[in-house]
Amino acid sequence: MIFCLYHLFFSGCTLQEKKESTGTCENSTECVVGSMCAGGFCIEAECFYSEDCPYSSYCTEDYQCVEGCQNSADCIPGYACEQNLCVEQGCRDSQLDCRIGEICTESECILLEPSPCENCSYSDWLEGLGEERECIIYSYDLSVSCDWSLDSGCPSGMSCYPADGLGQVEEGVCIYSYAMYRCSSTQDCPRGFHCLEDVYQNESGINVCWANCKQYIEEGWM
């Protein structure tokens, strides 16, 4: 303590030069709001941590908020800290930095093509969509009849599927069905989608990027 006091009074410590002492102390609980205990004295402080400062600024060793950054956490989303400056970096996380339906690829938010809410027809269901996507039935309307062989007779946004699901009957029902992307985790999915594990609940191991596609389409997001 004697050495510390000597250092404060005779060595021109930065804190002593730039701050005003408001009394002696042993810990910060003995100091008034807006000050902290340093070297046995209550020192006026604008901040204690960078989190106390606005975005694009950080807390210095002198407990002042200054413009700039020490790390990327001091910057707003989409910016990174380089040489104490927040510079635009693009996206880092699809769920945080992109718009609904977009995915972060190489620091850029892009719309997936085909759309993660593209309609599926019955032929898509039969033939499959490869390893990347899976046809998922979201809901259906039994009150509307349709011709599944021609995929006609359904309102816009719906597809006609055989009423028995096998194509052995002529009757069809109108289905909301979407070609959803497969995934391992939500990080694989675009903004607004989450990775739904075992979508068929039969231990198939098929996971898809799931969302309320019908609502997204109606609201103009997709």
Short mmCIF file of C-alpha atoms in Angstrom, two decimals:
data_model
loop_
_atom_site.label_atom_id
_atom_site.label_comp_id
_atom_site.label_asym_id
_atom_site.label_seq_id
_atom_site.Cartn_x
_atom_site.Cartn_y
_atom_site.Cartn_z
CA MET A 1 0.00 0.00 0.00
CA ILE A 2 2.86 2.44 0.88
CA PHE A 3 4.45 1.79 -2.50
CA CYS A 4 1.10 2.29 -4.26
CA LEU A 5 0.49 5.63 -2.51
CA TYR A 6 4.03 6.71 -3.37
CA HIS A 7 3.41 5.76 -6.97
CA LEU A 8 0.14 7.71 -7.08
CA PHE A 9 1.56 10.91 -5.56
CA PHE A 10 5.11 11.02 -6.90
CA SER A 11 5.17 9.01 -10.13
CA GLY A 12 2.43 10.91 -11.96
CA CYS A 13 0.06 7.94 -12.32
CA THR A 14 -2.34 8.34 -15.25
CA LEU A 15 -5.34 7.97 -12.96
CA GLN A 16 -4.03 10.66 -10.60
CA GLU A 17 -3.36 13.00 -13.51
CA LYS A 18 -6.72 12.57 -15.18
CA LYS A 19 -9.14 11.78 -12.38
CA GLU A 20 -10.29 13.49 -9.26
CA SER A 21 -10.01 11.60 -5.97
CA THR A 22 -13.21 11.57 -3.90
CA GLY A 23 -11.78 9.93 -0.74
CA THR A 24 -9.86 6.92 0.48
CA CYS A 25 -11.19 3.37 0.25
CA GLU A 26 -10.44 -0.32 0.49
CA ASN A 27 -12.99 -1.44 -2.12
CA SER A 28 -15.42 0.14 -4.57
CA THR A 29 -18.44 -0.37 -2.31
CA GLU A 30 -17.10 2.49 -0.17
CA CYS A 31 -17.20 4.90 -3.13
CA VAL A 32 -20.13 6.95 -4.40
CA VAL A 33 -21.96 6.06 -7.61
CA GLY A 34 -19.82 6.94 -10.62
CA SER A 35 -16.50 6.17 -8.95
CA MET A 36 -14.40 3.11 -8.09
CA CYS A 37 -11.61 2.18 -5.71
CA ALA A 38 -8.14 2.27 -7.31
CA GLY A 39 -4.87 2.47 -5.40
CA GLY A 40 -6.69 3.19 -2.15
CA PHE A 41 -8.63 6.15 -3.53
CA CYS A 42 -12.16 6.58 -4.91
CA ILE A 43 -11.56 7.61 -8.49
CA GLU A 44 -14.23 9.16 -10.68
CA ALA A 45 -14.98 6.76 -13.55
CA GLU A 46 -17.20 7.09 -16.61
CA CYS A 47 -17.16 3.31 -17.10
CA PHE A 48 -15.81 0.15 -15.56
CA TYR A 49 -16.22 -2.18 -18.56
CA SER A 50 -16.71 -1.66 -22.30
CA GLU A 51 -20.29 -2.91 -21.84
CA ASP A 52 -20.96 0.35 -19.95
CA CYS A 53 -20.20 2.37 -23.07
CA PRO A 54 -22.30 2.95 -26.22
CA TYR A 55 -21.76 0.74 -29.27
CA SER A 56 -18.63 1.61 -31.28
CA SER A 57 -16.82 2.80 -28.16
CA TYR A 58 -14.92 1.09 -25.36
CA CYS A 59 -13.69 1.65 -21.80
CA THR A 60 -10.03 2.65 -21.51
CA GLU A 61 -7.64 1.94 -18.64
CA ASP A 62 -8.49 5.44 -17.43
CA TYR A 63 -12.17 4.42 -17.17
CA GLN A 64 -13.29 6.69 -19.98
CA CYS A 65 -15.56 5.77 -22.92
CA VAL A 66 -13.75 6.59 -26.15
CA GLU A 67 -14.78 6.08 -29.76
CA GLY A 68 -13.49 2.88 -31.31
CA CYS A 69 -13.22 -0.70 -30.09
CA GLN A 70 -11.04 -3.28 -28.41
CA ASN A 71 -12.83 -6.29 -29.89
CA SER A 72 -15.79 -7.00 -32.18
CA ALA A 73 -18.20 -7.21 -29.23
CA ASP A 74 -17.84 -3.41 -28.94
CA CYS A 75 -19.27 -2.97 -32.46
CA ILE A 76 -22.83 -3.14 -33.79
CA PRO A 77 -23.87 -6.34 -35.66
CA GLY A 78 -22.32 -6.51 -39.11
CA TYR A 79 -19.16 -4.69 -38.01
CA ALA A 80 -15.83 -6.03 -36.71
CA CYS A 81 -12.99 -4.45 -34.75
CA GLU A 82 -9.85 -3.78 -36.79
CA GLN A 83 -7.04 -1.61 -35.40
CA ASN A 84 -9.40 -0.16 -32.76
CA LEU A 85 -11.97 0.87 -35.38
CA CYS A 86 -15.36 -0.69 -36.10
CA VAL A 87 -15.42 -1.52 -39.81
CA GLU A 88 -18.24 -3.07 -41.83
CA GLN A 89 -17.64 -6.77 -42.15
CA GLY A 90 -20.93 -8.13 -43.38
CA CYS A 91 -22.86 -10.89 -41.69
CA ARG A 92 -21.49 -13.34 -39.14
CA ASP A 93 -24.65 -15.22 -38.19
CA SER A 94 -27.74 -15.83 -40.35
CA GLN A 95 -30.13 -15.69 -37.40
CA LEU A 96 -28.73 -12.39 -36.11
CA ASP A 97 -27.56 -10.43 -39.14
CA CYS A 98 -29.75 -11.43 -42.09
CA ARG A 99 -33.37 -10.94 -43.14
CA ILE A 100 -36.01 -13.67 -43.06
CA GLY A 101 -35.23 -16.26 -45.73
CA GLU A 102 -31.59 -15.17 -46.11
CA ILE A 103 -28.51 -17.14 -45.10
CA CYS A 104 -25.03 -15.82 -44.26
CA THR A 105 -22.48 -17.08 -46.78
CA GLU A 106 -18.93 -15.67 -46.96
CA SER A 107 -19.97 -12.63 -44.88
CA GLU A 108 -22.88 -11.85 -47.22
CA CYS A 109 -26.61 -12.37 -46.66
CA ILE A 110 -28.12 -14.09 -49.69
CA LEU A 111 -31.57 -15.44 -50.57
CA LEU A 112 -31.58 -19.19 -50.98
CA GLU A 113 -32.50 -20.41 -54.46
CA PRO A 114 -34.80 -22.25 -54.70
CA SER A 115 -36.76 -20.61 -51.92
CA PRO A 116 -36.86 -22.47 -48.56
CA CYS A 117 -40.66 -22.17 -48.92
CA GLU A 118 -40.99 -23.34 -52.52
CA ASN A 119 -44.22 -25.25 -53.19
CA CYS A 120 -43.99 -29.02 -53.65
CA SER A 121 -46.13 -30.90 -56.15
CA TYR A 122 -47.11 -34.54 -55.83
CA SER A 123 -44.59 -35.41 -58.56
CA ASP A 124 -41.87 -33.76 -56.44
CA TRP A 125 -42.96 -35.97 -53.57
CA LEU A 126 -42.75 -39.12 -55.71
CA GLU A 127 -39.47 -38.33 -57.46
CA GLY A 128 -37.72 -36.67 -54.54
CA LEU A 129 -35.66 -33.48 -54.52
CA GLY A 130 -32.17 -34.85 -54.00
CA GLU A 131 -30.12 -34.78 -50.84
CA GLU A 132 -30.54 -31.06 -50.03
CA ARG A 133 -34.33 -30.69 -49.79
CA GLU A 134 -37.36 -32.63 -48.59
CA CYS A 135 -41.06 -32.21 -49.45
CA ILE A 136 -42.99 -31.56 -46.24
CA ILE A 137 -46.78 -31.38 -45.92
CA TYR A 138 -47.68 -28.42 -43.73
CA SER A 139 -51.50 -28.50 -43.76
CA TYR A 140 -54.42 -29.50 -46.00
CA ASP A 141 -58.01 -28.53 -46.89
CA LEU A 142 -60.43 -31.45 -47.24
CA SER A 143 -63.26 -29.13 -48.32
CA VAL A 144 -61.76 -28.53 -51.78
CA SER A 145 -61.57 -31.28 -54.40
CA CYS A 146 -58.91 -31.31 -57.10
CA ASP A 147 -57.29 -33.36 -59.86
CA TRP A 148 -53.99 -34.64 -58.54
CA SER A 149 -52.89 -36.13 -61.88
CA LEU A 150 -52.93 -32.63 -63.41
CA ASP A 151 -52.20 -30.78 -60.14
CA SER A 152 -55.19 -28.52 -60.80
CA GLY A 153 -58.21 -27.27 -58.94
CA CYS A 154 -56.47 -25.89 -55.83
CA PRO A 155 -56.22 -22.27 -54.66
CA SER A 156 -52.97 -20.41 -55.31
CA GLY A 157 -50.13 -21.66 -53.14
CA MET A 158 -51.57 -25.16 -52.72
CA SER A 159 -50.86 -28.43 -54.54
CA CYS A 160 -53.17 -31.36 -55.27
CA TYR A 161 -52.28 -34.69 -53.68
CA PRO A 162 -54.12 -38.05 -53.93
CA ALA A 163 -56.64 -38.40 -51.13
CA ASP A 164 -55.13 -41.78 -50.17
CA GLY A 165 -51.55 -40.48 -50.38
CA LEU A 166 -50.68 -43.32 -52.78
CA GLY A 167 -52.22 -42.30 -56.08
CA GLN A 168 -54.61 -45.28 -56.23
CA VAL A 169 -57.76 -43.12 -56.15
CA GLU A 170 -58.93 -40.34 -58.44
CA GLU A 171 -59.90 -37.95 -55.65
CA GLY A 172 -57.42 -35.34 -54.62
CA VAL A 173 -57.04 -32.97 -51.66
CA CYS A 174 -55.44 -29.54 -51.60
CA ILE A 175 -52.21 -29.44 -49.62
CA TYR A 176 -49.83 -26.76 -48.40
CA SER A 177 -46.55 -28.54 -49.08
CA TYR A 178 -43.07 -27.00 -49.13
CA ALA A 179 -39.61 -28.07 -50.27
CA MET A 180 -37.63 -27.48 -47.08
CA TYR A 181 -33.84 -27.63 -46.85
CA ARG A 182 -32.22 -30.35 -44.81
CA CYS A 183 -30.00 -29.38 -41.91
CA SER A 184 -27.82 -30.57 -39.07
CA SER A 185 -28.37 -27.54 -36.85
CA THR A 186 -30.16 -24.18 -36.92
CA GLN A 187 -26.90 -22.59 -38.10
CA ASP A 188 -27.49 -24.36 -41.43
CA CYS A 189 -30.85 -22.60 -41.84
CA PRO A 190 -31.81 -19.15 -43.16
CA ARG A 191 -33.05 -16.43 -40.82
CA GLY A 192 -36.48 -17.21 -39.38
CA PHE A 193 -36.07 -20.99 -39.72
CA HIS A 194 -34.95 -23.55 -37.15
CA CYS A 195 -33.66 -27.08 -37.64
CA LEU A 196 -36.51 -29.46 -36.81
CA GLU A 197 -35.03 -32.83 -35.93
CA ASP A 198 -36.59 -36.09 -37.11
CA VAL A 199 -39.41 -34.29 -38.91
CA TYR A 200 -41.40 -37.52 -39.45
CA GLN A 201 -40.97 -38.62 -35.81
CA ASN A 202 -39.99 -42.12 -36.94
CA GLU A 203 -36.22 -42.07 -36.34
CA SER A 204 -35.65 -41.39 -40.03
CA GLY A 205 -32.86 -38.96 -39.19
CA ILE A 206 -34.31 -36.39 -41.60
CA ASN A 207 -34.02 -32.86 -40.21
CA VAL A 208 -35.36 -29.83 -42.07
CA CYS A 209 -35.23 -26.05 -41.80
CA TRP A 210 -38.73 -25.45 -40.50
CA ALA A 211 -40.85 -22.28 -40.37
CA ASN A 212 -44.43 -21.16 -40.89
CA CYS A 213 -44.00 -20.82 -44.66
CA LYS A 214 -47.69 -20.12 -45.22
CA GLN A 215 -47.53 -17.07 -42.95
CA TYR A 216 -44.22 -15.86 -44.40
CA ILE A 217 -45.65 -16.03 -47.93
CA GLU A 218 -48.89 -14.27 -46.95
CA GLU A 219 -46.94 -11.48 -45.22
CA GLY A 220 -44.64 -11.02 -48.21
CA TRP A 221 -41.41 -12.25 -46.61
CA MET A 222 -40.94 -15.05 -49.11
#
